[in-house]
Amino acid sequence: MASSSSSEPAVEETRNWLELPPELMAMILHRLGAIDILTVAQKVCMTWRNICKEPAMWRTIDMQNLGDLWDMEYDLEIMARHAINRSCGQLVDINVEYFGTDELLQYITDRTSHLRRLQLVCCYSVSGEGLSEAAKKLPLLEELHLYYCSLSKEAIETVGRCCPLLKSFKLNDKGFIHPHIESDEEALAIAENMPELRHLQLFGNKMTNQGLQAILDGCPHLESLDLRQCFNVSLVVNVGKRLSEQIKDLWRPYDSTADYGFDSQIHDHESSDEDYPSGFSDTDFLSDNDEYYEFSGASDFSDYEGLFYD
């Protein structure tokens, strides 16, 4: 009698992503970041597009990019404004890299007073005055993280006074050995105006032991302190002992920077700073009406108000 064993190939089980619950799909899509959502994900299908238009998707806006603004097809500032509009006032967390301006900060603070976290990376067009004006409208801000952004003592003081809930502050620069410059202005402004800090990162700061002592005195709740590449700080016996007693997580000036995630090269007077482009290229951008519009570097964004709304 012939064998009855089947020789049919096994059928592979496939997953239909459209059958996932909208809440789960939103969580997956959100991991892409704002740029990929706006330029890729929302164009896949109508289901994904509808999810990408929900205000809850834009409570956190991550505009992380590689800084190659001249080669980009899109104008990131216009894209950021579109994402902010989609949040419908629910925005609580935004990360802007390389293209932030005073005008963009004003746009953010005019549309939400609930911001808890703001991160700016290499935003050379953000001034101390612009950040100060923004801080006055952000009483709930808990985290302010600044990388390679110029910030005056007065701006730090304003942030401290206007953001009493601030728990995490990062003011990071490039570490320089030469020329040897000492300055405690920033450290003293932090010590005198940010008493509720729990986490402080001052990568590459020019403060001395005097500034460090002031921070330890003025920020009694401090739990973590990052002093990497703060080469004017000397952790002598008394200072080192106090740090070990008061600070739970400590990074010393010469500790490894492998986990830092940004430029950690030590510079000297012969090194030239890297040039980060701050201009914007012309762009074609997909609107909610599935049409392309050209923006020729216009500075008056009022011309485009409501452009991305249905």
mmCIF file of C-alpha atoms in Angstrom:
data_model
loop_
_atom_site.group_PDB
_atom_site.id
_atom_site.type_symbol
_atom_site.label_atom_id
_atom_site.label_comp_id
_atom_site.label_asym_id
_atom_site.label_seq_id
_atom_site.Cartn_x
_atom_site.Cartn_y
_atom_site.Cartn_z
ATOM 1 C CA MET A 1 0.000 0.000 0.000
ATOM 2 C CA ALA A 2 1.391 3.427 -0.954
ATOM 3 C CA SER A 3 2.599 5.766 1.780
ATOM 4 C CA SER A 4 0.115 8.485 2.767
ATOM 5 C CA SER A 5 2.784 10.941 3.952
ATOM 6 C CA SER A 6 2.255 14.430 2.539
ATOM 7 C CA SER A 7 4.961 16.083 0.481
ATOM 8 C CA GLU A 8 3.253 19.476 0.394
ATOM 9 C CA PRO A 9 5.553 22.367 1.381
ATOM 10 C CA ALA A 10 4.959 24.030 4.732
ATOM 11 C CA VAL A 11 2.992 27.234 4.526
ATOM 12 C CA GLU A 12 4.788 30.202 6.092
ATOM 13 C CA GLU A 13 2.712 32.264 8.449
ATOM 14 C CA THR A 14 2.724 35.957 7.592
ATOM 15 C CA ARG A 15 1.744 38.887 9.767
ATOM 16 C CA ASN A 16 -0.597 41.561 8.560
ATOM 17 C CA TRP A 17 0.683 44.735 10.181
ATOM 18 C CA LEU A 18 -2.601 46.496 9.462
ATOM 19 C CA GLU A 19 -4.340 44.157 11.922
ATOM 20 C CA LEU A 20 -2.296 45.398 14.888
ATOM 21 C CA PRO A 21 -4.220 47.515 17.405
ATOM 22 C CA PRO A 22 -3.791 51.240 16.628
ATOM 23 C CA GLU A 23 -2.224 51.880 20.052
ATOM 24 C CA LEU A 24 0.468 49.264 19.438
ATOM 25 C CA MET A 25 1.083 50.477 15.900
ATOM 26 C CA ALA A 26 1.479 54.016 17.190
ATOM 27 C CA MET A 27 4.130 52.859 19.668
ATOM 28 C CA ILE A 28 6.056 51.126 16.873
ATOM 29 C CA LEU A 29 5.850 54.061 14.482
ATOM 30 C CA HIS A 30 6.895 56.519 17.162
ATOM 31 C CA ARG A 31 10.279 54.821 17.420
ATOM 32 C CA LEU A 32 11.092 56.042 13.910
ATOM 33 C CA GLY A 33 11.434 59.676 14.953
ATOM 34 C CA ALA A 34 9.631 62.700 13.561
ATOM 35 C CA ILE A 35 11.593 62.998 10.308
ATOM 36 C CA ASP A 36 11.001 59.398 9.199
ATOM 37 C CA ILE A 37 7.350 59.543 10.243
ATOM 38 C CA LEU A 38 6.688 62.641 8.159
ATOM 39 C CA THR A 39 8.722 61.639 5.106
ATOM 40 C CA VAL A 40 8.177 57.861 4.974
ATOM 41 C CA ALA A 41 5.816 56.153 7.427
ATOM 42 C CA GLN A 42 2.730 58.306 6.885
ATOM 43 C CA LYS A 43 2.879 57.637 3.139
ATOM 44 C CA VAL A 44 2.695 53.834 3.436
ATOM 45 C CA CYS A 45 -1.092 53.536 3.740
ATOM 46 C CA MET A 46 -4.147 55.422 4.927
ATOM 47 C CA THR A 47 -4.249 53.527 8.247
ATOM 48 C CA TRP A 48 -0.710 54.557 9.113
ATOM 49 C CA ARG A 49 -1.372 58.085 7.883
ATOM 50 C CA ASN A 50 -4.344 58.460 10.201
ATOM 51 C CA ILE A 51 -2.291 57.169 13.143
ATOM 52 C CA CYS A 52 0.509 59.600 12.290
ATOM 53 C CA LYS A 53 -1.922 62.519 12.416
ATOM 54 C CA GLU A 54 -3.103 61.813 15.971
ATOM 55 C CA PRO A 55 -1.974 64.543 18.441
ATOM 56 C CA ALA A 56 -0.823 61.874 20.912
ATOM 57 C CA MET A 57 1.831 60.819 18.373
ATOM 58 C CA TRP A 58 3.430 64.238 18.737
ATOM 59 C CA ARG A 59 3.669 64.614 22.499
ATOM 60 C CA THR A 60 7.341 63.772 21.928
ATOM 61 C CA ILE A 61 9.062 65.171 18.833
ATOM 62 C CA ASP A 62 12.563 63.903 18.081
ATOM 63 C CA MET A 63 14.188 65.859 15.237
ATOM 64 C CA GLN A 64 17.478 63.977 15.453
ATOM 65 C CA ASN A 65 19.583 64.321 12.310
ATOM 66 C CA LEU A 66 23.190 64.064 11.197
ATOM 67 C CA GLY A 67 23.627 67.774 10.617
ATOM 68 C CA ASP A 68 23.993 67.506 6.831
ATOM 69 C CA LEU A 69 21.508 70.324 6.312
ATOM 70 C CA TRP A 70 22.900 71.420 2.976
ATOM 71 C CA ASP A 71 22.261 67.997 1.436
ATOM 72 C CA MET A 72 18.770 67.528 2.861
ATOM 73 C CA GLU A 73 15.711 67.477 0.670
ATOM 74 C CA TYR A 74 13.554 68.988 3.409
ATOM 75 C CA ASP A 75 13.632 72.178 5.452
ATOM 76 C CA LEU A 76 13.731 70.833 8.990
ATOM 77 C CA GLU A 77 12.450 73.990 10.643
ATOM 78 C CA ILE A 78 9.288 73.951 8.538
ATOM 79 C CA MET A 79 8.949 70.243 9.239
ATOM 80 C CA ALA A 80 9.344 70.846 12.983
ATOM 81 C CA ARG A 81 6.625 73.499 12.913
ATOM 82 C CA HIS A 82 4.337 71.056 11.141
ATOM 83 C CA ALA A 83 4.999 68.424 13.819
ATOM 84 C CA ILE A 84 4.355 70.983 16.577
ATOM 85 C CA ASN A 85 1.051 71.911 14.940
ATOM 86 C CA ARG A 86 0.033 68.262 14.917
ATOM 87 C CA SER A 87 0.578 68.008 18.669
ATOM 88 C CA CYS A 88 -2.371 70.397 19.213
ATOM 89 C CA GLY A 89 -0.829 71.758 22.398
ATOM 90 C CA GLN A 90 0.059 68.346 23.857
ATOM 91 C CA LEU A 91 3.813 68.634 23.243
ATOM 92 C CA VAL A 92 5.874 67.777 26.349
ATOM 93 C CA ASP A 93 9.264 66.732 24.930
ATOM 94 C CA ILE A 94 11.214 68.008 21.917
ATOM 95 C CA ASN A 95 14.736 67.420 20.617
ATOM 96 C CA VAL A 96 16.115 69.801 17.968
ATOM 97 C CA GLU A 97 19.515 69.243 16.402
ATOM 98 C CA TYR A 98 21.550 71.725 14.309
ATOM 99 C CA PHE A 99 18.677 73.848 12.976
ATOM 100 C CA GLY A 100 17.093 75.412 16.076
ATOM 101 C CA THR A 101 16.531 79.179 16.103
ATOM 102 C CA ASP A 102 15.077 81.786 18.443
ATOM 103 C CA GLU A 103 12.047 81.923 16.168
ATOM 104 C CA LEU A 104 11.496 78.176 16.449
ATOM 105 C CA LEU A 105 11.705 78.362 20.258
ATOM 106 C CA GLN A 106 9.094 81.101 20.208
ATOM 107 C CA TYR A 107 6.910 78.962 17.941
ATOM 108 C CA ILE A 108 7.160 76.081 20.423
ATOM 109 C CA THR A 109 6.378 78.143 23.501
ATOM 110 C CA ASP A 110 3.487 79.925 21.799
ATOM 111 C CA ARG A 111 1.820 76.524 21.242
ATOM 112 C CA THR A 112 2.462 74.677 24.470
ATOM 113 C CA SER A 113 3.037 75.586 28.098
ATOM 114 C CA HIS A 114 3.319 71.936 29.127
ATOM 115 C CA LEU A 115 6.859 71.274 27.910
ATOM 116 C CA ARG A 116 8.791 69.071 30.346
ATOM 117 C CA ARG A 117 11.930 68.380 28.319
ATOM 118 C CA LEU A 118 13.873 70.471 25.792
ATOM 119 C CA GLN A 119 17.096 69.369 24.105
ATOM 120 C CA LEU A 120 19.089 71.542 21.711
ATOM 121 C CA VAL A 121 22.178 70.213 19.900
ATOM 122 C CA CYS A 122 24.535 72.508 17.982
ATOM 123 C CA CYS A 123 21.829 75.164 17.647
ATOM 124 C CA TYR A 124 24.094 78.150 17.075
ATOM 125 C CA SER A 125 21.154 80.315 16.008
ATOM 126 C CA VAL A 126 19.607 80.042 19.473
ATOM 127 C CA SER A 127 20.719 83.022 21.539
ATOM 128 C CA GLY A 128 20.765 83.508 25.272
ATOM 129 C CA GLU A 129 18.022 86.086 24.868
ATOM 130 C CA GLY A 130 15.910 83.667 22.828
ATOM 131 C CA LEU A 131 16.270 80.895 25.391
ATOM 132 C CA SER A 132 15.497 83.317 28.210
ATOM 133 C CA GLU A 133 12.258 84.392 26.542
ATOM 134 C CA ALA A 134 11.321 80.747 25.996
ATOM 135 C CA ALA A 135 12.047 79.881 29.646
ATOM 136 C CA LYS A 136 9.572 82.526 30.812
ATOM 137 C CA LYS A 137 6.791 80.507 29.133
ATOM 138 C CA LEU A 138 7.920 77.084 30.399
ATOM 139 C CA PRO A 139 7.143 76.920 34.139
ATOM 140 C CA LEU A 140 6.786 73.108 34.028
ATOM 141 C CA LEU A 141 10.175 72.414 32.401
ATOM 142 C CA GLU A 142 12.034 69.635 34.209
ATOM 143 C CA GLU A 143 14.897 68.850 31.805
ATOM 144 C CA LEU A 144 16.985 71.266 29.729
ATOM 145 C CA HIS A 145 19.823 69.687 27.780
ATOM 146 C CA LEU A 146 22.126 71.913 25.715
ATOM 147 C CA TYR A 147 25.020 70.644 23.587
ATOM 148 C CA TYR A 148 27.428 73.153 22.007
ATOM 149 C CA CYS A 149 25.004 76.051 22.431
ATOM 150 C CA SER A 150 26.262 79.428 23.616
ATOM 151 C CA LEU A 151 24.533 80.449 26.839
ATOM 152 C CA SER A 152 25.272 83.529 28.936
ATOM 153 C CA LYS A 153 25.301 83.745 32.711
ATOM 154 C CA GLU A 154 22.186 85.907 32.523
ATOM 155 C CA ALA A 155 20.343 83.271 30.482
ATOM 156 C CA ILE A 156 21.190 80.562 33.024
ATOM 157 C CA GLU A 157 19.894 82.806 35.800
ATOM 158 C CA THR A 158 16.645 83.416 33.904
ATOM 159 C CA VAL A 159 16.152 79.701 33.256
ATOM 160 C CA GLY A 160 16.701 78.954 36.941
ATOM 161 C CA ARG A 161 14.232 81.593 38.087
ATOM 162 C CA CYS A 162 11.519 80.809 35.524
ATOM 163 C CA CYS A 163 11.768 76.997 35.637
ATOM 164 C CA PRO A 164 11.594 76.134 39.360
ATOM 165 C CA LEU A 165 10.866 72.456 38.632
ATOM 166 C CA LEU A 166 14.117 71.947 36.695
ATOM 167 C CA LYS A 167 15.657 68.645 37.776
ATOM 168 C CA SER A 168 18.132 67.876 34.976
ATOM 169 C CA PHE A 169 20.447 70.407 33.326
ATOM 170 C CA LYS A 170 23.145 69.760 30.736
ATOM 171 C CA LEU A 171 25.396 72.535 29.467
ATOM 172 C CA ASN A 172 27.994 70.748 27.394
ATOM 173 C CA ASP A 173 30.893 72.153 25.392
ATOM 174 C CA LYS A 174 34.061 70.884 23.757
ATOM 175 C CA GLY A 175 36.960 70.119 26.050
ATOM 176 C CA PHE A 176 39.987 72.410 25.590
ATOM 177 C CA ILE A 177 43.418 72.026 27.149
ATOM 178 C CA HIS A 178 44.848 75.045 25.324
ATOM 179 C CA PRO A 179 44.306 77.902 25.578
ATOM 180 C CA HIS A 180 43.948 77.672 29.340
ATOM 181 C CA ILE A 181 40.842 79.653 30.262
ATOM 182 C CA GLU A 182 39.169 79.623 33.669
ATOM 183 C CA SER A 183 35.609 80.816 34.206
ATOM 184 C CA ASP A 184 33.167 80.130 37.039
ATOM 185 C CA GLU A 185 30.349 82.334 35.738
ATOM 186 C CA GLU A 186 28.188 79.452 34.508
ATOM 187 C CA ALA A 187 28.829 77.314 37.588
ATOM 188 C CA LEU A 188 27.946 80.182 39.941
ATOM 189 C CA ALA A 189 24.773 80.961 37.980
ATOM 190 C CA ILE A 190 23.720 77.310 38.293
ATOM 191 C CA ALA A 191 24.556 77.186 41.987
ATOM 192 C CA GLU A 192 22.587 80.342 42.770
ATOM 193 C CA ASN A 193 19.499 79.668 40.642
ATOM 194 C CA MET A 194 18.918 75.913 40.288
ATOM 195 C CA PRO A 195 18.592 74.538 43.851
ATOM 196 C CA GLU A 196 16.314 71.623 42.892
ATOM 197 C CA LEU A 197 18.703 69.983 40.424
ATOM 198 C CA ARG A 198 19.143 66.213 40.670
ATOM 199 C CA HIS A 199 21.278 65.697 37.565
ATOM 200 C CA LEU A 200 23.941 68.025 36.167
ATOM 201 C CA GLN A 201 26.261 67.500 33.199
ATOM 202 C CA LEU A 202 28.921 70.118 32.454
ATOM 203 C CA PHE A 203 31.039 68.343 29.856
ATOM 204 C CA GLY A 204 34.040 70.473 28.838
ATOM 205 C CA ASN A 205 33.221 73.339 31.217
ATOM 206 C CA LYS A 206 35.916 75.866 32.166
ATOM 207 C CA MET A 207 34.973 76.105 35.839
ATOM 208 C CA THR A 208 37.492 75.724 38.673
ATOM 209 C CA ASN A 209 37.208 74.170 42.111
ATOM 210 C CA GLN A 210 35.563 77.386 43.295
ATOM 211 C CA GLY A 211 32.687 76.875 40.869
ATOM 212 C CA LEU A 212 32.436 73.201 41.789
ATOM 213 C CA GLN A 213 32.257 74.013 45.501
ATOM 214 C CA ALA A 214 29.514 76.555 44.796
ATOM 215 C CA ILE A 215 27.475 73.918 42.932
ATOM 216 C CA LEU A 216 27.823 71.449 45.785
ATOM 217 C CA ASP A 217 26.669 74.162 48.203
ATOM 218 C CA GLY A 218 23.827 75.508 46.077
ATOM 219 C CA CYS A 219 22.423 72.213 44.730
ATOM 220 C CA PRO A 220 21.984 70.040 47.836
ATOM 221 C CA HIS A 221 19.755 67.483 46.096
ATOM 222 C CA LEU A 222 22.276 66.687 43.360
ATOM 223 C CA GLU A 223 22.530 62.939 42.705
ATOM 224 C CA SER A 224 24.607 62.752 39.520
ATOM 225 C CA LEU A 225 27.368 65.063 38.293
ATOM 226 C CA ASP A 226 29.324 64.749 35.052
ATOM 227 C CA LEU A 227 32.645 66.646 35.066
ATOM 228 C CA ARG A 228 34.290 64.955 32.106
ATOM 229 C CA GLN A 229 36.837 67.177 30.331
ATOM 230 C CA CYS A 230 36.475 69.888 32.998
ATOM 231 C CA PHE A 231 40.253 70.187 33.076
ATOM 232 C CA ASN A 232 40.368 73.148 35.485
ATOM 233 C CA VAL A 233 38.826 71.029 38.236
ATOM 234 C CA SER A 234 41.248 69.266 40.553
ATOM 235 C CA LEU A 235 39.696 66.575 42.720
ATOM 236 C CA VAL A 236 42.054 67.030 45.646
ATOM 237 C CA VAL A 237 41.442 65.214 48.907
ATOM 238 C CA ASN A 238 38.838 67.531 50.422
ATOM 239 C CA VAL A 239 36.895 68.020 47.194
ATOM 240 C CA GLY A 240 37.057 64.338 46.286
ATOM 241 C CA LYS A 241 35.846 63.336 49.746
ATOM 242 C CA ARG A 242 32.879 65.687 49.571
ATOM 243 C CA LEU A 243 31.948 64.490 46.086
ATOM 244 C CA SER A 244 32.000 60.861 47.196
ATOM 245 C CA GLU A 245 29.759 61.690 50.161
ATOM 246 C CA GLN A 246 27.266 63.917 48.322
ATOM 247 C CA ILE A 247 27.118 62.569 44.742
ATOM 248 C CA LYS A 248 25.802 59.115 43.942
ATOM 249 C CA ASP A 249 26.899 58.980 40.279
ATOM 250 C CA LEU A 250 30.077 60.888 39.444
ATOM 251 C CA TRP A 251 32.069 61.233 36.217
ATOM 252 C CA ARG A 252 35.528 62.723 36.788
ATOM 253 C CA PRO A 253 37.423 65.001 34.350
ATOM 254 C CA TYR A 254 39.504 62.211 32.813
ATOM 255 C CA ASP A 255 36.893 59.445 32.831
ATOM 256 C CA SER A 256 36.083 57.614 29.592
ATOM 257 C CA THR A 257 33.820 59.385 27.100
ATOM 258 C CA ALA A 258 32.921 56.219 25.185
ATOM 259 C CA ASP A 259 29.237 56.487 26.150
ATOM 260 C CA TYR A 260 28.931 60.246 25.609
ATOM 261 C CA GLY A 261 27.375 60.097 22.131
ATOM 262 C CA PHE A 262 28.660 63.467 20.882
ATOM 263 C CA ASP A 263 32.003 65.026 19.951
ATOM 264 C CA SER A 264 34.414 64.188 22.762
ATOM 265 C CA GLN A 265 37.668 65.088 21.009
ATOM 266 C CA ILE A 266 39.976 67.171 23.191
ATOM 267 C CA HIS A 267 40.825 70.429 21.416
ATOM 268 C CA ASP A 268 43.757 72.807 21.671
ATOM 269 C CA HIS A 269 44.605 76.217 20.186
ATOM 270 C CA GLU A 270 45.793 74.630 16.948
ATOM 271 C CA SER A 271 42.514 72.779 16.393
ATOM 272 C CA SER A 272 39.821 74.333 14.235
ATOM 273 C CA ASP A 273 36.216 73.969 15.281
ATOM 274 C CA GLU A 274 34.099 71.897 12.976
ATOM 275 C CA ASP A 275 31.744 73.897 10.846
ATOM 276 C CA TYR A 276 28.140 73.009 11.310
ATOM 277 C CA PRO A 277 25.870 74.442 8.612
ATOM 278 C CA SER A 278 23.066 76.580 9.915
ATOM 279 C CA GLY A 279 21.291 77.485 6.684
ATOM 280 C CA PHE A 280 18.352 75.683 5.136
ATOM 281 C CA SER A 281 18.008 74.309 1.635
ATOM 282 C CA ASP A 282 15.007 74.617 -0.637
ATOM 283 C CA THR A 283 12.576 71.802 -0.009
ATOM 284 C CA ASP A 284 9.693 69.832 -1.330
ATOM 285 C CA PHE A 285 7.381 68.662 1.450
ATOM 286 C CA LEU A 286 4.372 66.352 1.412
ATOM 287 C CA SER A 287 1.280 68.019 2.832
ATOM 288 C CA ASP A 288 -1.742 66.342 4.359
ATOM 289 C CA ASN A 289 -3.356 66.768 0.963
ATOM 290 C CA ASP A 290 -0.697 64.521 -0.609
ATOM 291 C CA GLU A 291 0.680 67.304 -2.777
ATOM 292 C CA TYR A 292 4.200 68.660 -2.966
ATOM 293 C CA TYR A 293 4.842 72.312 -2.214
ATOM 294 C CA GLU A 294 8.065 74.215 -2.743
ATOM 295 C CA PHE A 295 9.537 76.411 -0.019
ATOM 296 C CA SER A 296 12.320 78.654 -1.224
ATOM 297 C CA GLY A 297 13.946 79.420 2.095
ATOM 298 C CA ALA A 298 11.192 81.857 3.043
ATOM 299 C CA SER A 299 11.592 83.427 6.461
ATOM 300 C CA ASP A 300 7.964 84.487 6.880
ATOM 301 C CA PHE A 301 6.299 81.291 8.066
ATOM 302 C CA SER A 302 2.940 83.049 8.262
ATOM 303 C CA ASP A 303 2.673 82.393 4.532
ATOM 304 C CA TYR A 304 2.378 78.694 5.332
ATOM 305 C CA GLU A 305 0.025 78.779 8.322
ATOM 306 C CA GLY A 306 -2.534 76.023 7.982
ATOM 307 C CA LEU A 307 -0.810 74.531 4.951
ATOM 308 C CA PHE A 308 -0.579 71.055 6.458
ATOM 309 C CA TYR A 309 -4.091 70.881 7.828
ATOM 310 C CA ASP A 310 -6.909 69.058 6.132
#
